[in-house]
Tab-separated table of C-alpha atoms in Angstrom:
chain	number	residue	atom	x	y	z
T	26	MET	CA	101.628	83.369	126.232
T	27	GLY	CA	100.118	84.576	122.786
T	28	MET	CA	99.515	87.803	121.148
T	29	VAL	CA	95.348	87.329	122.062
T	30	GLU	CA	95.613	84.832	125.123
T	31	GLY	CA	91.981	84.167	126.393
T	32	LYS	CA	90.721	86.613	124.055
T	33	ILE	CA	87.212	85.463	121.622
T	34	ALA	CA	88.310	86.533	118.180
T	35	LEU	CA	85.200	86.202	115.332
T	36	VAL	CA	86.791	86.029	111.795
T	37	THR	CA	84.349	86.632	108.544
T	38	GLY	CA	85.320	84.458	105.362
T	39	ALA	CA	87.616	82.666	107.133
T	40	GLY	CA	87.285	79.670	104.698
T	41	ALA	CA	90.424	80.236	102.758
T	42	GLY	CA	92.840	82.835	101.953
T	43	ILE	CA	93.303	85.577	104.683
T	44	GLY	CA	90.410	84.971	106.509
T	45	ARG	CA	91.649	81.266	106.824
T	46	ALA	CA	95.230	82.371	107.557
T	47	THR	CA	93.542	84.983	110.120
T	48	ALA	CA	91.881	82.580	112.326
T	49	LEU	CA	94.860	80.172	112.639
T	50	LYS	CA	96.835	82.962	113.364
T	51	PHE	CA	94.114	83.722	116.246
T	52	ALA	CA	94.593	80.369	117.522
T	53	GLN	CA	97.824	79.635	117.273
T	54	GLU	CA	98.203	83.396	119.531
T	55	GLY	CA	95.962	81.760	122.004
T	56	ALA	CA	92.126	82.961	121.429
T	57	LYS	CA	89.511	81.002	120.970
T	58	VAL	CA	87.753	81.762	117.521
T	59	MET	CA	84.186	82.009	115.578
T	60	VAL	CA	84.897	80.684	112.303
T	61	SER	CA	82.100	82.372	109.567
T	62	ASP	CA	81.798	82.204	106.075
T	63	VAL	CA	79.136	81.399	103.040
T	64	ASP	CA	81.511	78.473	102.166
T	65	THR	CA	80.206	75.725	105.199
T	66	LYS	CA	83.023	73.161	103.681
T	67	GLY	CA	85.798	75.718	103.695
T	68	GLY	CA	84.658	77.345	107.087
T	69	GLU	CA	84.478	73.525	108.670
T	70	GLU	CA	88.056	72.560	107.207
T	71	THR	CA	89.299	75.538	108.668
T	72	VAL	CA	87.923	74.988	112.154
T	73	GLU	CA	89.199	71.289	112.000
T	74	MET	CA	92.799	72.560	111.162
T	75	ILE	CA	92.585	74.808	114.547
T	76	LEU	CA	91.051	71.674	116.252
T	77	ASN	CA	93.915	69.530	114.969
T	78	ASP	CA	96.220	71.682	116.164
T	79	GLY	CA	95.379	72.108	119.874
T	80	GLY	CA	93.433	75.563	119.496
T	81	GLU	CA	89.887	75.868	120.217
T	82	ALA	CA	86.785	76.885	117.357
T	83	ALA	CA	83.570	76.864	116.303
T	84	PHE	CA	81.802	77.776	112.753
T	85	MET	CA	78.426	79.710	112.087
T	86	LYS	CA	77.456	79.665	107.942
T	87	ALA	CA	76.604	83.462	107.670
T	88	ASP	CA	76.077	85.621	104.593
T	89	VAL	CA	77.271	88.940	105.804
T	90	SER	CA	75.383	91.498	103.221
T	91	SER	CA	72.377	89.697	105.315
T	92	ALA	CA	71.387	92.088	108.659
T	93	GLY	CA	69.724	89.383	110.438
T	94	GLU	CA	72.341	86.635	109.335
T	95	VAL	CA	75.019	89.394	110.869
T	96	ALA	CA	73.096	89.954	114.048
T	97	ALA	CA	72.694	86.069	114.832
T	98	LEU	CA	76.246	85.380	114.088
T	99	VAL	CA	77.534	87.950	116.864
T	100	ASP	CA	74.665	85.853	119.496
T	101	LYS	CA	76.159	82.545	118.643
T	102	VAL	CA	79.645	83.901	118.935
T	103	VAL	CA	78.380	85.001	122.653
T	104	GLN	CA	76.608	82.107	123.226
T	105	THR	CA	79.388	79.732	122.037
T	106	PHE	CA	82.172	81.387	123.782
T	107	GLY	CA	80.763	83.802	126.380
T	108	ARG	CA	81.816	87.068	124.632
T	109	LEU	CA	83.513	89.279	121.588
T	110	ASP	CA	86.767	90.418	121.869
T	111	CYS	CA	88.641	90.707	118.362
T	112	ALA	CA	86.690	90.495	115.199
T	113	CYS	CA	88.186	90.494	111.665
T	114	ASN	CA	85.685	91.687	108.736
T	115	ASN	CA	87.597	89.721	105.830
T	116	ALA	CA	84.435	88.302	104.318
T	117	GLY	CA	84.622	90.443	100.472
T	118	ILE	CA	84.356	89.648	96.750
T	119	GLU	CA	86.095	90.990	93.616
T	120	GLY	CA	83.476	91.417	91.032
T	121	LYS	CA	83.811	91.496	87.689
T	122	VAL	CA	86.486	93.243	85.789
T	123	ILE	CA	85.168	96.006	83.316
T	124	PRO	CA	85.290	99.424	82.707
T	125	MET	CA	83.132	101.664	84.269
T	126	ALA	CA	80.847	102.800	81.971
T	127	ASP	CA	79.675	99.007	80.947
T	128	GLN	CA	79.678	97.778	84.672
T	129	PRO	CA	76.506	95.588	84.848
T	130	GLU	CA	74.432	97.346	87.996
T	131	ALA	CA	74.101	93.979	89.037
T	132	ASN	CA	77.848	93.721	89.805
T	133	TYR	CA	77.749	96.916	91.366
T	134	ASP	CA	75.237	96.178	94.007
T	135	ALA	CA	77.062	92.607	94.441
T	136	VAL	CA	79.787	94.031	95.383
T	137	MET	CA	79.007	96.718	97.652
T	138	GLY	CA	76.475	94.458	99.077
T	139	VAL	CA	79.372	92.371	100.620
T	140	ASN	CA	82.192	94.426	101.216
T	141	ALA	CA	80.628	97.663	101.859
T	142	LYS	CA	77.222	97.056	103.671
T	143	GLY	CA	78.637	93.519	104.990
T	144	THR	CA	81.468	95.449	106.454
T	145	PHE	CA	79.014	98.126	107.738
T	146	LEU	CA	76.275	95.387	109.354
T	147	CYS	CA	79.212	93.775	111.253
T	148	LEU	CA	80.714	96.691	112.483
T	149	GLN	CA	77.223	97.478	114.079
T	150	ALA	CA	76.885	94.214	115.618
T	151	GLU	CA	79.998	94.094	116.882
T	152	ILE	CA	80.508	97.162	118.316
T	153	LYS	CA	77.360	96.712	120.174
T	154	GLN	CA	78.896	93.445	121.338
T	155	MET	CA	81.840	95.332	122.795
T	156	GLN	CA	80.238	97.836	124.597
T	157	LYS	CA	79.021	95.563	126.845
T	158	ASN	CA	82.100	93.848	127.718
T	159	GLY	CA	83.792	97.629	128.177
T	160	GLY	CA	85.821	97.510	124.916
T	161	GLY	CA	87.433	95.328	122.002
T	162	ALA	CA	89.488	95.696	118.898
T	163	ILE	CA	88.440	95.041	115.189
T	164	VAL	CA	90.386	95.268	111.569
T	165	ASN	CA	88.587	95.738	108.361
T	166	LEU	CA	90.291	94.063	105.548
T	167	ALA	CA	89.781	97.332	102.596
T	168	SER	CA	92.526	97.129	100.198
T	169	VAL	CA	95.302	98.722	98.089
T	170	ALA	CA	91.838	99.726	96.010
T	171	GLY	CA	90.678	101.483	99.306
T	172	LEU	CA	93.752	103.861	98.572
T	173	ILE	CA	94.346	103.991	94.900
T	174	GLY	CA	92.413	102.968	91.811
T	175	PHE	CA	92.355	100.296	89.461
T	176	PRO	CA	91.202	100.565	86.138
T	177	GLY	CA	88.504	98.163	85.317
T	178	LEU	CA	87.133	97.823	89.224
T	179	SER	CA	85.055	100.634	89.898
T	180	PRO	CA	82.361	98.598	92.744
T	181	TYR	CA	85.554	97.096	94.451
T	182	VAL	CA	87.616	99.926	94.368
T	183	ALA	CA	84.548	101.794	95.669
T	184	SER	CA	83.381	99.603	98.137
T	185	LYS	CA	87.124	99.138	99.376
T	186	HIS	CA	87.216	103.072	99.657
T	187	ALA	CA	84.195	102.838	101.853
T	188	VAL	CA	85.879	100.031	104.496
T	189	ASN	CA	88.415	102.726	105.059
T	190	GLY	CA	85.964	105.757	105.375
T	191	MET	CA	83.827	103.634	107.490
T	192	THR	CA	86.763	102.236	109.731
T	193	LYS	CA	87.881	106.072	110.531
T	194	ASN	CA	84.464	106.890	111.554
T	195	ALA	CA	84.026	104.207	113.776
T	196	ALA	CA	86.885	104.598	115.619
T	197	LEU	CA	86.122	108.540	116.285
T	198	GLU	CA	82.965	107.100	117.487
T	199	TYR	CA	83.513	104.485	119.977
T	200	GLY	CA	87.376	105.124	120.817
T	201	LYS	CA	86.506	106.529	124.332
T	202	GLU	CA	85.058	103.201	124.911
T	203	GLY	CA	87.749	101.554	124.703
T	204	ILE	CA	87.011	100.141	121.110
T	205	ARG	CA	89.545	100.052	118.696
T	206	VAL	CA	89.222	100.154	114.690
T	207	ASN	CA	91.810	99.608	112.054
T	208	SER	CA	91.618	98.695	108.634
T	209	ILE	CA	94.394	96.863	106.675
T	210	CYS	CA	94.964	97.279	102.657
T	211	PRO	CA	96.889	94.373	101.288
T	212	GLY	CA	98.317	94.707	97.682
T	213	GLY	CA	98.235	91.395	95.925
T	214	ILE	CA	98.147	88.526	98.050
T	215	ASP	CA	97.894	84.650	96.857
T	216	THR	CA	94.554	83.879	97.021
T	217	ARG	CA	91.732	82.757	95.053
T	218	MET	CA	90.644	86.084	94.602
T	219	LEU	CA	94.079	87.566	93.161
T	220	ASP	CA	93.913	84.468	90.853
T	221	SER	CA	90.507	85.670	89.470
T	222	LEU	CA	91.280	88.889	89.066
T	223	ALA	CA	94.831	87.927	87.164
T	224	GLU	CA	92.761	85.684	84.766
T	225	GLN	CA	90.049	88.203	84.047
T	226	ALA	CA	92.865	90.796	83.434
T	227	SER	CA	95.189	88.705	81.151
T	228	GLY	CA	92.480	86.444	79.534
T	229	GLY	CA	94.579	83.640	80.932
T	230	ALA	CA	97.505	84.842	79.097
T	231	GLN	CA	99.714	85.591	82.423
T	232	SER	CA	99.987	83.394	85.552
T	233	THR	CA	99.281	85.222	88.754
T	234	GLN	CA	102.338	85.246	89.789
T	235	GLU	CA	104.052	86.242	86.124
T	236	MET	CA	101.182	89.448	85.965
T	237	MET	CA	101.504	90.497	89.743
T	238	ASP	CA	105.020	89.550	91.119
T	239	PRO	CA	106.727	92.651	88.928
T	240	LEU	CA	104.061	95.252	90.087
T	241	HIS	CA	105.547	95.116	93.966
T	242	PRO	CA	108.569	96.537	94.362
T	243	ILE	CA	109.600	93.973	96.778
T	244	GLY	CA	109.619	91.655	94.127
T	245	ARG	CA	106.388	89.156	94.824
T	246	ILE	CA	103.009	88.940	96.079
T	247	GLY	CA	102.510	88.419	99.717
T	248	ARG	CA	100.882	85.374	101.674
T	249	PRO	CA	97.791	84.742	104.003
T	250	GLU	CA	100.432	84.272	106.621
T	251	GLU	CA	101.902	87.764	106.547
T	252	VAL	CA	98.838	89.637	106.495
T	253	ALA	CA	97.289	87.232	109.305
T	254	GLU	CA	100.184	88.888	111.444
T	255	LEU	CA	99.183	92.340	111.056
T	256	ILE	CA	95.759	91.903	111.459
T	257	VAL	CA	95.975	89.622	115.038
T	258	TRP	CA	99.193	92.028	115.975
T	259	LEU	CA	96.666	94.980	115.172
T	260	CYS	CA	93.528	93.323	117.835
T	261	SER	CA	96.455	92.792	120.645
T	262	PRO	CA	96.993	94.665	123.497
T	263	ARG	CA	101.062	95.459	121.734
T	264	ALA	CA	98.522	97.851	119.230
T	265	SER	CA	96.521	99.944	121.786
T	266	PHE	CA	97.414	103.453	120.605
T	267	ILE	CA	96.854	102.614	117.135
T	268	THR	CA	92.828	103.276	116.061
T	269	GLY	CA	91.261	104.546	113.112
T	270	ALA	CA	94.426	103.672	110.648
T	271	ASN	CA	94.538	102.293	107.096
T	272	VAL	CA	97.794	100.484	107.115
T	273	PRO	CA	99.185	99.017	103.882
T	274	ILE	CA	100.927	95.714	103.704
T	275	ASP	CA	101.306	96.038	100.281
T	276	GLY	CA	105.027	95.384	99.544
T	277	GLY	CA	105.215	98.470	98.522
T	278	TYR	CA	102.902	99.207	95.919
T	279	VAL	CA	101.460	102.490	97.259
T	280	ALA	CA	104.664	103.812	97.544
T	281	GLN	CA	105.394	103.709	93.686
């Protein structure tokens, strides 16, 4: 029996990277999965991968920075599968690598809109639905940038610190209702986002691996599948006494 056998899971930003790996892992561990992303092609590809592997999944396009679209997404989960047990709020953007004093206001608004406001809106809608079910488990995607600073990434750092703060608050407010809320803080993971950050930071002078591998004490960047393992475990009954945690999964990065 899988870790989340018979559960219903929602994963945002599931068209690629960590989100896709998480949706696949939920399905492999016995959950039915609602896949969401602003990228319809990527999201539908994720669903196809789950179906081809014998799982059950559906797709809905949604912009997490829109309260209306988030509410419609959670409603769609319930209409399709009957309830909501697990949620992974993964949708996020990196923004531009620019020193703080020169950061465009539009970049700040965009990053905070998806990463912070988007997580807030998803939490609201998911918690309200889980209250009807009598409980559930949520994992928010923060970052090591939610634990420490990164020069040039002030909006991203601010947004991920916000995610970690909201995680603690939600855990305190809804723990007695059987709703667990945790966040994870990945280090460098082999995704398009990391490629974008490495490209911006080095101006294309170094590959992602050349730039990022040496920064991690374990000697390499991580794989999306490694992050997915933690997310699904945190949503499972095996993590029943864990809530309000901001869990690093970073190859030792923040231990330095």
